[in-house]
Amino acid sequence: VKAIDVYNNETIKEFIVHRNTKVYGKVDTLGREGTDYALIVATDEFNDFGNLINPIFDGKTIANNLSTKFGYHIDTLFNPTKTEIYTKLREYNQRVFSDDDQLFIFFAGHGEFDEVFSEGYLVAKDSRIDDEVKETYISHSNLRTIIDHIPCKHIFVTMDVCFGGTFDPDVAKEGGISKSTNHFITTKLRYTTRRYLTSGGKEYVPDGGQGEHSPFATEFINALNSNGNKDHILTINEINQYVEHVKPKPQNGAFGN
């Protein structure tokens, strides 16, 4: 560091900065400099739709796991209106991300599907039941486009909502860990990715009992609690192994660019 005052007096100080590990108390074996972010959007209370018990409870638990176990920077949006959801997503579209930054986006609440439009929708706090043309909802096609344009190379969207599988009409699946952890991470982060996981297909999904997580969120949290097992890397394929037996059957695949 060099400091020069108005009289051109100069001072130079040299020192070494040691980077902290990404997760407190754990060795960062990944050799990454990227930052991991999570946006948690959960809605319990609705103006027109019936209130739910667990979305915010699920969201807070997942946020805590991602923060304490994986070092994620958490951003939460609870009981938002349609405008508030769009405003938050617009904010992420204006952010600057590094090449190996990762973004996890979680939606929990009500979902709808319109047979006429053949379109799935995210229900906001102020979405109206009598809105036949779905102007007060957020369509999955809009959601895909907006999230796809977020300038982060690595995005994983998880939706615990009814009809969440209609987020992408083409559902695909795919696994594996290489022998070298660093090589595995480096290889994966070379590519731009847009992946999603939903708690069901074109159907209603259960919310769960009072004080309990939804069936989908329960297994998702169990996956987070595994800490990525021996290699401490939690992959989408490993998450799928936890949730694949949940009823109705979760859907996963790729979307966008």
Coordinates of C-alpha atoms in Angstrom, one line a residue:
V1 CA 0.0 0.0 0.0
K2 CA 1.4 3.4 -1.0
A3 CA 0.1 6.6 0.6
I4 CA 1.1 10.1 -0.8
D5 CA 0.0 13.3 0.9
V6 CA -0.5 16.8 -0.6
Y7 CA 3.2 17.6 -0.1
N8 CA 4.2 14.4 -2.0
N9 CA 5.4 12.7 1.2
E10 CA 5.3 9.0 0.5
T11 CA 4.9 6.0 2.7
I12 CA 4.9 2.4 1.6
K13 CA 3.7 -0.6 3.7
E14 CA 3.9 -4.2 2.6
F15 CA 1.9 -7.0 4.2
I16 CA 0.3 -10.4 3.4
V17 CA -3.4 -10.9 3.5
H18 CA -4.6 -14.4 4.3
R19 CA -8.0 -15.3 2.9
N20 CA -10.5 -16.6 5.4
T21 CA -12.1 -20.0 4.6
K22 CA -15.5 -19.9 3.1
V23 CA -17.1 -21.8 6.0
Y24 CA -16.0 -21.1 9.5
G25 CA -14.1 -23.9 11.1
K26 CA -13.8 -25.9 7.8
V27 CA -10.9 -26.1 5.4
D28 CA -11.7 -24.6 2.0
T29 CA -10.5 -27.5 -0.2
L30 CA -12.0 -26.1 -3.3
G31 CA -9.4 -23.5 -4.0
R32 CA -12.1 -21.1 -5.2
E33 CA -12.2 -17.3 -4.9
G34 CA -15.9 -17.1 -6.0
T35 CA -18.7 -16.1 -3.7
D36 CA -21.9 -18.1 -3.2
Y37 CA -25.2 -16.3 -3.0
A38 CA -28.7 -17.5 -2.1
L39 CA -32.0 -15.7 -2.7
I40 CA -34.8 -17.2 -0.6
V41 CA -38.4 -16.2 -1.6
A42 CA -41.1 -17.6 0.5
T43 CA -44.8 -16.7 1.0
D44 CA -47.1 -17.9 3.8
E45 CA -49.7 -15.1 3.7
F46 CA -51.9 -14.3 0.7
N47 CA -54.6 -11.7 0.1
D48 CA -56.9 -14.0 -1.9
F49 CA -55.4 -17.5 -1.6
G50 CA -55.5 -19.6 1.5
N51 CA -52.5 -19.0 3.8
L52 CA -49.8 -21.7 4.1
I53 CA -48.0 -23.0 7.2
N54 CA -44.5 -23.8 6.2
P55 CA -42.9 -21.8 3.3
I56 CA -41.2 -19.2 5.4
F57 CA -40.2 -21.8 8.0
D58 CA -38.7 -23.9 5.2
G59 CA -37.0 -20.9 3.7
K60 CA -35.4 -19.8 7.0
T61 CA -34.1 -23.3 7.7
I62 CA -32.6 -23.7 4.2
A63 CA -31.1 -20.2 4.5
N64 CA -29.5 -21.0 7.9
N65 CA -28.1 -24.3 6.5
L66 CA -26.7 -22.6 3.4
S67 CA -25.1 -19.9 5.6
T68 CA -23.7 -21.9 8.4
K69 CA -22.7 -25.1 6.5
F70 CA -21.7 -23.7 3.1
G71 CA -20.8 -20.0 3.7
Y72 CA -23.6 -18.6 1.4
H73 CA -24.5 -14.9 1.5
I74 CA -28.2 -14.9 2.2
D75 CA -30.9 -12.6 0.8
T76 CA -34.5 -13.3 1.9
L77 CA -37.8 -12.0 0.6
F78 CA -40.8 -13.1 2.7
N79 CA -44.5 -12.6 1.8
P80 CA -43.6 -10.4 -1.2
T81 CA -46.0 -8.8 -3.7
K82 CA -45.5 -9.4 -7.4
T83 CA -43.8 -6.0 -7.8
E84 CA -41.4 -6.8 -4.9
I85 CA -40.4 -10.1 -6.5
Y86 CA -39.8 -8.4 -9.9
T87 CA -37.9 -5.6 -8.1
K88 CA -35.6 -8.1 -6.3
L89 CA -34.9 -10.1 -9.5
R90 CA -34.2 -6.8 -11.4
E91 CA -31.6 -6.0 -8.7
Y92 CA -29.9 -9.3 -9.3
N93 CA -29.9 -8.6 -13.1
Q94 CA -27.9 -5.4 -12.3
R95 CA -25.3 -7.1 -10.1
V96 CA -21.8 -7.9 -11.1
F97 CA -20.7 -11.5 -10.6
S98 CA -17.4 -13.3 -10.9
D99 CA -16.9 -16.3 -13.2
D100 CA -17.0 -18.8 -10.4
D101 CA -19.7 -17.2 -8.3
Q102 CA -22.8 -19.3 -7.7
L103 CA -26.4 -18.2 -7.2
F104 CA -29.1 -20.4 -5.6
I105 CA -32.7 -19.2 -5.8
F106 CA -35.5 -20.8 -3.7
F107 CA -39.2 -20.2 -4.2
A108 CA -41.8 -21.6 -1.8
G109 CA -45.6 -20.8 -1.7
H110 CA -48.6 -21.3 -4.0
G111 CA -48.3 -22.2 -7.6
E112 CA -51.0 -22.3 -10.4
F113 CA -51.3 -23.7 -13.9
D114 CA -53.5 -22.3 -16.6
E115 CA -54.8 -24.9 -19.1
V116 CA -55.7 -22.3 -21.7
F117 CA -52.3 -20.6 -21.8
S118 CA -50.5 -23.9 -21.0
E119 CA -48.5 -21.9 -18.6
G120 CA -47.4 -22.3 -14.9
Y121 CA -47.4 -19.4 -12.5
L122 CA -45.8 -18.3 -9.2
V123 CA -48.5 -16.8 -6.9
A124 CA -47.5 -13.6 -5.1
K125 CA -49.0 -12.3 -1.9
D126 CA -51.2 -9.9 -4.0
S127 CA -52.1 -12.3 -6.8
R128 CA -55.9 -12.4 -7.3
I129 CA -58.0 -15.6 -7.6
D130 CA -60.4 -13.8 -10.0
D131 CA -57.6 -12.8 -12.3
E132 CA -58.5 -14.9 -15.4
V133 CA -55.7 -13.6 -17.6
K134 CA -53.1 -14.0 -14.8
E135 CA -51.8 -10.4 -14.9
T136 CA -51.2 -10.5 -11.1
Y137 CA -49.2 -13.7 -11.3
I138 CA -45.6 -14.3 -12.4
S139 CA -45.5 -16.7 -15.3
H140 CA -42.8 -19.4 -15.4
S141 CA -41.8 -18.2 -18.9
N142 CA -41.1 -14.7 -17.6
L143 CA -39.3 -16.2 -14.5
R144 CA -37.1 -18.3 -16.7
T145 CA -36.2 -15.4 -19.0
I146 CA -35.4 -13.0 -16.1
I147 CA -33.3 -15.5 -14.1
D148 CA -31.5 -16.7 -17.3
H149 CA -30.4 -13.1 -17.9
I150 CA -28.9 -12.7 -14.4
P151 CA -25.2 -12.2 -15.2
C152 CA -24.1 -15.2 -13.0
K153 CA -22.7 -18.2 -14.8
H154 CA -23.9 -20.7 -12.2
I155 CA -27.6 -20.6 -11.2
F156 CA -29.7 -23.3 -9.5
V157 CA -33.4 -22.6 -9.0
T158 CA -35.5 -24.7 -6.6
M159 CA -39.3 -24.3 -6.4
D160 CA -41.4 -25.8 -3.7
V161 CA -44.8 -24.8 -5.2
C162 CA -47.7 -26.5 -6.8
F163 CA -47.3 -27.1 -10.5
G164 CA -43.6 -26.2 -10.1
G165 CA -42.6 -28.7 -12.8
T166 CA -44.1 -26.5 -15.4
F167 CA -41.2 -24.1 -14.9
D168 CA -39.6 -25.9 -17.8
P169 CA -41.7 -28.1 -20.2
D170 CA -38.7 -30.2 -21.0
V171 CA -37.7 -32.1 -17.9
A172 CA -34.2 -33.8 -18.0
K173 CA -32.0 -35.6 -15.6
E174 CA -28.4 -36.3 -15.1
G175 CA -24.0 -37.5 -12.1
G176 CA -20.6 -38.2 -10.8
I177 CA -17.6 -36.9 -8.9
S178 CA -14.1 -37.0 -10.3
K179 CA -11.2 -38.3 -8.2
S180 CA -9.7 -34.8 -7.9
T181 CA -11.9 -32.4 -5.9
N182 CA -10.2 -29.3 -7.3
H183 CA -10.3 -30.6 -10.8
F184 CA -14.0 -31.5 -10.5
I185 CA -14.9 -28.0 -9.3
T186 CA -12.7 -26.2 -11.9
T187 CA -14.2 -28.3 -14.7
K188 CA -17.8 -27.7 -13.6
L189 CA -17.3 -24.0 -13.2
R190 CA -16.1 -23.6 -16.8
Y191 CA -19.6 -23.9 -18.1
T192 CA -22.6 -21.6 -17.9
T193 CA -25.4 -23.4 -16.1
R194 CA -29.1 -22.9 -15.6
R195 CA -30.6 -25.8 -13.5
Y196 CA -33.8 -26.2 -11.6
L197 CA -35.5 -28.5 -9.1
T198 CA -39.2 -28.4 -8.3
S199 CA -41.3 -30.2 -5.7
G200 CA -43.6 -31.7 -8.2
G201 CA -44.9 -31.6 -11.8
K202 CA -48.2 -30.3 -13.1
E203 CA -50.0 -30.9 -9.8
Y204 CA -50.6 -29.7 -6.2
V205 CA -48.0 -30.5 -3.6
P206 CA -48.4 -30.8 0.2
D207 CA -47.4 -28.0 2.6
G208 CA -46.9 -30.2 5.6
G209 CA -48.2 -30.0 9.2
Q210 CA -47.9 -27.2 11.7
G211 CA -44.3 -26.8 12.9
E212 CA -43.1 -29.3 10.3
H213 CA -41.4 -28.7 7.0
S214 CA -43.1 -29.7 3.7
P215 CA -42.1 -33.2 2.5
F216 CA -39.9 -31.7 -0.2
A217 CA -38.2 -29.2 2.1
T218 CA -37.6 -31.9 4.7
E219 CA -35.5 -33.9 2.2
F220 CA -33.8 -30.9 0.8
I221 CA -32.7 -29.8 4.3
N222 CA -31.5 -33.4 4.9
A223 CA -29.4 -33.0 1.8
L224 CA -27.9 -29.8 3.1
N225 CA -27.3 -31.4 6.5
S226 CA -25.2 -34.1 4.8
N227 CA -22.5 -31.5 4.2
G228 CA -21.8 -33.0 0.8
N229 CA -20.7 -36.3 2.5
K230 CA -17.0 -37.2 2.4
D231 CA -15.8 -34.7 -0.2
H232 CA -17.9 -31.8 1.3
I233 CA -19.2 -31.0 -2.2
L234 CA -23.0 -31.1 -2.5
T235 CA -24.0 -31.6 -6.1
I236 CA -27.4 -31.4 -7.7
N237 CA -27.3 -35.1 -8.3
E238 CA -26.8 -35.8 -4.7
I239 CA -29.7 -33.5 -3.8
N240 CA -31.8 -35.4 -6.3
Q241 CA -31.0 -38.7 -4.5
Y242 CA -32.6 -37.2 -1.3
V243 CA -35.7 -35.8 -2.9
E244 CA -36.4 -38.4 -5.5
H245 CA -38.7 -40.5 -3.3
V246 CA -40.9 -37.6 -2.2
K247 CA -44.5 -37.8 -3.4
P248 CA -45.4 -36.3 -5.8
K249 CA -42.3 -36.9 -7.7
P250 CA -39.9 -33.9 -7.9
Q251 CA -38.8 -32.7 -11.4
N252 CA -35.4 -31.4 -12.3
G253 CA -33.6 -30.3 -15.5
A254 CA -32.1 -27.4 -17.4
F255 CA -33.5 -24.1 -18.8
G256 CA -32.5 -21.0 -20.7
N257 CA -29.0 -20.3 -22.1

